[in-house]
mmCIF file of C-alpha atoms in Angstrom:
data_model
loop_
_atom_site.group_PDB
_atom_site.id
_atom_site.type_symbol
_atom_site.label_atom_id
_atom_site.label_comp_id
_atom_site.label_asym_id
_atom_site.label_seq_id
_atom_site.Cartn_x
_atom_site.Cartn_y
_atom_site.Cartn_z
ATOM 1 C CA MET A 1 18.605 -20.621 -215.825
ATOM 2 C CA GLY A 2 16.275 -18.487 -217.925
ATOM 3 C CA TYR A 3 13.911 -18.443 -214.948
ATOM 4 C CA LEU A 4 16.375 -16.298 -212.983
ATOM 5 C CA PRO A 5 16.004 -12.998 -214.905
ATOM 6 C CA ALA A 6 12.274 -13.554 -215.540
ATOM 7 C CA GLY A 7 11.607 -14.468 -211.892
ATOM 8 C CA ILE A 8 13.704 -11.602 -210.553
ATOM 9 C CA ALA A 9 11.828 -9.212 -212.833
ATOM 10 C CA PHE A 10 8.519 -10.543 -211.473
ATOM 11 C CA GLY A 11 9.632 -10.008 -207.871
ATOM 12 C CA VAL A 12 10.757 -6.447 -208.622
ATOM 13 C CA LEU A 13 7.554 -5.589 -210.512
ATOM 14 C CA ALA A 14 5.472 -7.012 -207.667
ATOM 15 C CA GLN A 15 7.226 -4.652 -205.268
ATOM 16 C CA VAL A 16 6.652 -1.732 -207.644
ATOM 17 C CA ALA A 17 2.956 -2.682 -207.778
ATOM 18 C CA GLY A 18 2.776 -2.656 -203.965
ATOM 19 C CA ILE A 19 2.112 -6.389 -203.556
ATOM 20 C CA PRO A 20 3.098 -7.641 -200.058
ATOM 21 C CA VAL A 21 6.207 -9.796 -199.847
ATOM 22 C CA TRP A 22 4.301 -12.830 -198.558
ATOM 23 C CA ALA A 23 1.744 -12.554 -201.382
ATOM 24 C CA THR A 24 4.490 -12.317 -204.013
ATOM 25 C CA ILE A 25 6.117 -15.524 -202.748
ATOM 26 C CA MET A 26 2.754 -17.306 -202.466
ATOM 27 C CA LEU A 27 1.906 -16.412 -206.069
ATOM 28 C CA SER A 28 5.025 -18.285 -207.189
ATOM 29 C CA VAL A 29 4.223 -21.254 -204.935
ATOM 30 C CA VAL A 30 0.448 -21.593 -205.399
ATOM 31 C CA LEU A 31 -0.235 -20.022 -208.807
ATOM 32 C CA TYR A 32 3.129 -20.679 -210.507
ATOM 33 C CA ALA A 33 2.315 -19.384 -213.976
ATOM 34 C CA GLY A 34 4.763 -16.834 -215.313
ATOM 35 C CA ALA A 35 2.590 -15.008 -217.842
ATOM 36 C CA ALA A 36 -0.473 -15.133 -215.578
ATOM 37 C CA GLN A 37 1.538 -13.872 -212.599
ATOM 38 C CA TYR A 38 2.781 -10.917 -214.610
ATOM 39 C CA ALA A 39 -0.767 -10.250 -215.828
ATOM 40 C CA CYS A 40 -2.334 -10.394 -212.365
ATOM 41 C CA LEU A 41 -0.015 -7.751 -210.851
ATOM 42 C CA PRO A 42 -1.927 -4.729 -212.209
ATOM 43 C CA MET A 43 -5.232 -6.441 -211.356
ATOM 44 C CA LEU A 44 -4.151 -7.049 -207.752
ATOM 45 C CA SER A 45 -2.796 -3.538 -207.335
ATOM 46 C CA ALA A 46 -6.067 -2.133 -208.730
ATOM 47 C CA GLY A 47 -8.060 -4.180 -206.203
ATOM 48 C CA LEU A 48 -10.180 -6.046 -208.769
ATOM 49 C CA PRO A 49 -12.596 -8.693 -207.428
ATOM 50 C CA ILE A 50 -11.124 -12.164 -207.051
ATOM 51 C CA GLY A 51 -13.639 -13.532 -209.578
ATOM 52 C CA ASN A 52 -12.387 -11.197 -212.309
ATOM 53 C CA ILE A 53 -8.758 -12.052 -211.563
ATOM 54 C CA ALA A 54 -9.470 -15.802 -211.558
ATOM 55 C CA THR A 55 -11.352 -15.593 -214.871
ATOM 56 C CA ASN A 56 -8.512 -13.735 -216.573
ATOM 57 C CA ILE A 57 -5.872 -16.117 -215.216
ATOM 58 C CA ALA A 58 -7.922 -19.157 -216.293
ATOM 59 C CA ALA A 59 -8.231 -17.746 -219.812
ATOM 60 C CA ILE A 60 -4.488 -17.069 -220.062
ATOM 61 C CA ASN A 61 -3.625 -20.546 -218.740
ATOM 62 C CA LEU A 62 -6.112 -22.369 -220.973
ATOM 63 C CA ARG A 63 -3.245 -23.156 -223.357
ATOM 64 C CA HIS A 64 -1.833 -25.528 -220.728
ATOM 65 C CA VAL A 65 -4.572 -28.026 -221.615
ATOM 66 C CA PHE A 66 -2.830 -28.477 -224.965
ATOM 67 C CA TYR A 67 0.544 -28.776 -223.237
ATOM 68 C CA ALA A 68 -0.693 -31.702 -221.158
ATOM 69 C CA MET A 69 -2.023 -33.765 -224.077
ATOM 70 C CA PRO A 70 1.293 -34.881 -225.628
ATOM 71 C CA LEU A 71 2.753 -35.601 -222.177
ATOM 72 C CA LEU A 72 -0.064 -37.694 -220.688
ATOM 73 C CA GLN A 73 1.845 -40.928 -221.287
ATOM 74 C CA SER A 74 4.952 -39.442 -219.682
ATOM 75 C CA LEU A 75 3.356 -38.565 -216.331
ATOM 76 C CA PRO A 76 4.416 -40.460 -213.168
ATOM 77 C CA HIS A 77 2.247 -43.360 -212.007
ATOM 78 C CA ASN A 78 1.974 -41.994 -208.455
ATOM 79 C CA LYS A 79 -1.223 -39.907 -208.204
ATOM 80 C CA LEU A 80 0.310 -37.177 -206.047
ATOM 81 C CA ALA A 81 3.327 -36.843 -208.344
ATOM 82 C CA LYS A 82 1.049 -36.875 -211.405
ATOM 83 C CA THR A 83 -1.145 -34.128 -209.947
ATOM 84 C CA TYR A 84 1.875 -31.971 -209.157
ATOM 85 C CA CYS A 85 3.369 -32.446 -212.630
ATOM 86 C CA LEU A 86 0.097 -31.319 -214.221
ATOM 87 C CA PHE A 87 0.000 -28.293 -211.898
ATOM 88 C CA ALA A 88 3.639 -27.420 -212.642
ATOM 89 C CA LEU A 89 3.418 -27.882 -216.429
ATOM 90 C CA THR A 90 4.542 -24.433 -217.539
ATOM 91 C CA ASP A 91 5.679 -23.251 -220.963
ATOM 92 C CA GLU A 92 9.302 -23.810 -219.977
ATOM 93 C CA THR A 93 8.770 -27.314 -218.574
ATOM 94 C CA PHE A 94 6.778 -28.301 -221.659
ATOM 95 C CA SER A 95 9.540 -27.000 -223.919
ATOM 96 C CA VAL A 96 12.208 -28.973 -222.081
ATOM 97 C CA MET A 97 10.145 -32.176 -221.870
ATOM 98 C CA THR A 98 9.170 -32.255 -225.544
ATOM 99 C CA SER A 99 12.815 -31.769 -226.496
ATOM 100 C CA LEU A 100 13.809 -34.942 -224.604
ATOM 101 C CA PRO A 101 13.700 -38.503 -226.009
ATOM 102 C CA GLN A 102 10.354 -40.216 -225.352
ATOM 103 C CA GLN A 103 11.911 -43.006 -223.282
ATOM 104 C CA SER A 104 13.461 -40.631 -220.720
ATOM 105 C CA ARG A 105 10.502 -38.281 -220.160
ATOM 106 C CA GLN A 106 8.665 -40.201 -217.430
ATOM 107 C CA ALA A 107 11.758 -40.424 -215.233
ATOM 108 C CA LEU A 108 12.599 -36.741 -215.651
ATOM 109 C CA ILE A 109 9.261 -34.895 -215.643
ATOM 110 C CA LEU A 110 8.935 -34.766 -211.831
ATOM 111 C CA PRO A 111 12.500 -33.605 -211.024
ATOM 112 C CA ILE A 112 12.429 -31.091 -213.888
ATOM 113 C CA SER A 113 9.071 -29.715 -212.698
ATOM 114 C CA LEU A 114 10.325 -29.390 -209.116
ATOM 115 C CA PHE A 115 13.626 -27.875 -210.230
ATOM 116 C CA ASN A 116 11.925 -25.293 -212.457
ATOM 117 C CA GLN A 117 9.504 -24.160 -209.764
ATOM 118 C CA MET A 118 12.312 -23.961 -207.219
ATOM 119 C CA TRP A 119 14.247 -21.620 -209.531
ATOM 120 C CA TRP A 120 11.132 -19.515 -210.129
ATOM 121 C CA VAL A 121 10.384 -19.135 -206.396
ATOM 122 C CA VAL A 122 14.023 -18.363 -205.559
ATOM 123 C CA ALA A 123 14.295 -15.842 -208.400
ATOM 124 C CA GLY A 124 11.082 -14.123 -207.299
ATOM 125 C CA ALA A 125 12.400 -13.886 -203.747
ATOM 126 C CA ILE A 126 15.630 -12.323 -205.038
ATOM 127 C CA GLY A 127 13.555 -9.783 -206.958
ATOM 128 C CA VAL A 128 11.630 -8.952 -203.794
ATOM 129 C CA LEU A 129 14.895 -8.371 -201.922
ATOM 130 C CA ILE A 130 16.205 -6.107 -204.674
ATOM 131 C CA GLY A 131 12.976 -4.118 -204.564
ATOM 132 C CA THR A 132 12.367 -1.127 -206.814
ATOM 133 C CA THR A 133 16.061 -0.307 -207.276
ATOM 134 C CA LEU A 134 16.420 -2.499 -210.365
ATOM 135 C CA SER A 135 13.192 -1.134 -211.852
ATOM 136 C CA ASP A 136 14.599 2.387 -211.629
ATOM 137 C CA LEU A 137 17.828 1.325 -213.338
ATOM 138 C CA ILE A 138 16.262 -0.920 -216.029
ATOM 139 C CA PRO A 139 12.751 0.047 -217.231
ATOM 140 C CA HIS A 140 10.315 -2.421 -218.857
ATOM 141 C CA LEU A 141 11.530 -5.405 -216.841
ATOM 142 C CA ASP A 142 8.420 -7.375 -217.841
ATOM 143 C CA PHE A 143 10.053 -7.853 -221.249
ATOM 144 C CA ALA A 144 12.309 -10.468 -219.593
ATOM 145 C CA LEU A 145 9.479 -13.003 -219.864
ATOM 146 C CA VAL A 146 9.036 -12.281 -223.575
ATOM 147 C CA CYS A 147 12.772 -12.846 -224.099
ATOM 148 C CA LEU A 148 12.560 -16.154 -222.241
ATOM 149 C CA PHE A 149 9.659 -17.344 -224.428
ATOM 150 C CA ALA A 150 11.542 -16.306 -227.588
ATOM 151 C CA ILE A 151 14.619 -18.296 -226.539
ATOM 152 C CA LEU A 152 12.505 -21.352 -225.681
ATOM 153 C CA ALA A 153 10.702 -21.181 -229.027
ATOM 154 C CA TYR A 154 14.022 -20.988 -230.877
ATOM 155 C CA GLU A 155 15.552 -23.887 -228.914
ATOM 156 C CA GLN A 156 12.489 -26.065 -229.466
ATOM 157 C CA PHE A 157 12.473 -25.270 -233.180
ATOM 158 C CA GLN A 158 16.125 -26.268 -233.369
ATOM 159 C CA SER A 159 15.210 -29.564 -231.698
ATOM 160 C CA ILE A 160 12.070 -30.610 -233.610
ATOM 161 C CA LYS A 161 12.222 -28.502 -236.821
ATOM 162 C CA ARG A 162 8.473 -27.807 -237.090
ATOM 163 C CA TYR A 163 7.295 -24.633 -238.762
ATOM 164 C CA PHE A 164 3.533 -24.778 -238.181
ATOM 165 C CA PRO A 165 3.560 -23.635 -234.480
ATOM 166 C CA ILE A 166 5.483 -20.484 -235.457
ATOM 167 C CA VAL A 167 3.195 -19.837 -238.429
ATOM 168 C CA ILE A 168 0.067 -20.344 -236.307
ATOM 169 C CA ALA A 169 1.376 -17.954 -233.616
ATOM 170 C CA ILE A 170 2.229 -15.215 -236.137
ATOM 171 C CA VAL A 171 -1.091 -15.549 -237.982
ATOM 172 C CA SER A 172 -3.075 -15.557 -234.707
ATOM 173 C CA LEU A 173 -1.326 -12.434 -233.432
ATOM 174 C CA ALA A 174 -1.848 -10.645 -236.761
ATOM 175 C CA ILE A 175 -5.568 -11.466 -236.801
ATOM 176 C CA ALA A 176 -6.058 -10.525 -233.136
ATOM 177 C CA SER A 177 -4.288 -7.186 -233.596
ATOM 178 C CA LEU A 178 -6.875 -6.231 -236.217
ATOM 179 C CA PHE A 179 -9.701 -6.434 -233.683
ATOM 180 C CA THR A 180 -8.387 -5.456 -230.246
ATOM 181 C CA ASN A 181 -5.545 -3.990 -228.227
ATOM 182 C CA ASN A 182 -6.832 -4.475 -224.678
ATOM 183 C CA TRP A 183 -7.545 -8.200 -225.136
ATOM 184 C CA LEU A 184 -4.767 -8.984 -227.619
ATOM 185 C CA LEU A 185 -3.185 -11.901 -225.725
ATOM 186 C CA LEU A 186 -6.496 -13.573 -224.910
ATOM 187 C CA MET A 187 -7.786 -13.304 -228.476
ATOM 188 C CA ALA A 188 -4.475 -14.466 -229.968
ATOM 189 C CA ILE A 189 -4.431 -17.534 -227.685
ATOM 190 C CA THR A 190 -8.051 -18.314 -228.608
ATOM 191 C CA ILE A 191 -7.300 -18.085 -232.328
ATOM 192 C CA CYS A 192 -4.224 -20.279 -231.805
ATOM 193 C CA MET A 193 -6.338 -22.965 -230.149
ATOM 194 C CA ILE A 194 -8.930 -22.831 -232.960
ATOM 195 C CA LEU A 195 -6.235 -23.168 -235.627
ATOM 196 C CA ILE A 196 -4.513 -26.023 -233.760
ATOM 197 C CA LEU A 197 -7.810 -27.893 -233.373
ATOM 198 C CA GLY A 198 -8.688 -27.225 -237.008
ATOM 199 C CA ARG A 199 -5.330 -28.547 -238.149
ATOM 200 C CA GLY A 200 -5.761 -31.637 -235.962
ATOM 201 C CA PHE A 201 -9.231 -32.389 -237.372
ATOM 202 C CA TRP A 202 -7.967 -31.850 -240.933
ATOM 203 C CA ILE A 203 -5.033 -34.254 -240.425
ATOM 204 C CA GLU A 204 -7.298 -36.860 -238.812
ATOM 205 C CA ARG A 205 -9.795 -36.588 -241.637
ATOM 206 C CA THR A 206 -7.040 -36.864 -244.239
ATOM 207 C CA VAL A 207 -5.535 -39.946 -242.584
ATOM 208 C CA THR A 208 -8.978 -41.560 -242.216
ATOM 209 C CA GLY A 209 -9.722 -40.867 -245.869
ATOM 210 C CA VAL A 210 -6.430 -42.418 -246.977
ATOM 211 C CA ASN A 211 -7.073 -45.519 -244.832
ATOM 212 C CA ASN A 212 -10.586 -45.888 -246.261
ATOM 213 C CA ASP A 213 -9.252 -45.650 -249.807
ATOM 214 C CA GLN A 214 -6.724 -48.357 -249.050
#
């Protein structure tokens, strides 16, 4: 249900940015990446070359590679269904899937992925129908996506009780803010990935060292 306010906000902001209705709907169908869709609105309205837009979106969505890793064993066996699930693996779907018991993930990943995208497309269409009226009444609608991420992070923490993802995110944002404002998200995500990889290598090395000692 959290997709409703975030998707509606996207549809409204797309109208404010002057994006055609058909293009707004197609972004939710073909791109389907909340943060990247929000980020590409000013780039589309400014008429940036498609190569620049694609590069920025790819950089923002690079984190999805890490989302896929813990769910590889939970993907459907059917190739078409597997391809779609990888395409539709958003922050929200990842959060829901990793909160479920391991034995039920494979049966639920496809319907959850379809259900989430359906809500996102419908919510975006509602935002398009509302138009700029809501933007005039409630400024800074793009903050709806931030609120959604905050709720997901809290719910996932309640489920798995792990502190290191929160610590890594805070440290990465603090470091990135020291160096840039224009590229804050991209740099913070990059630092996050470096810290996650570093932690993974350190754990693997520690475990290997313990096994060798034994």
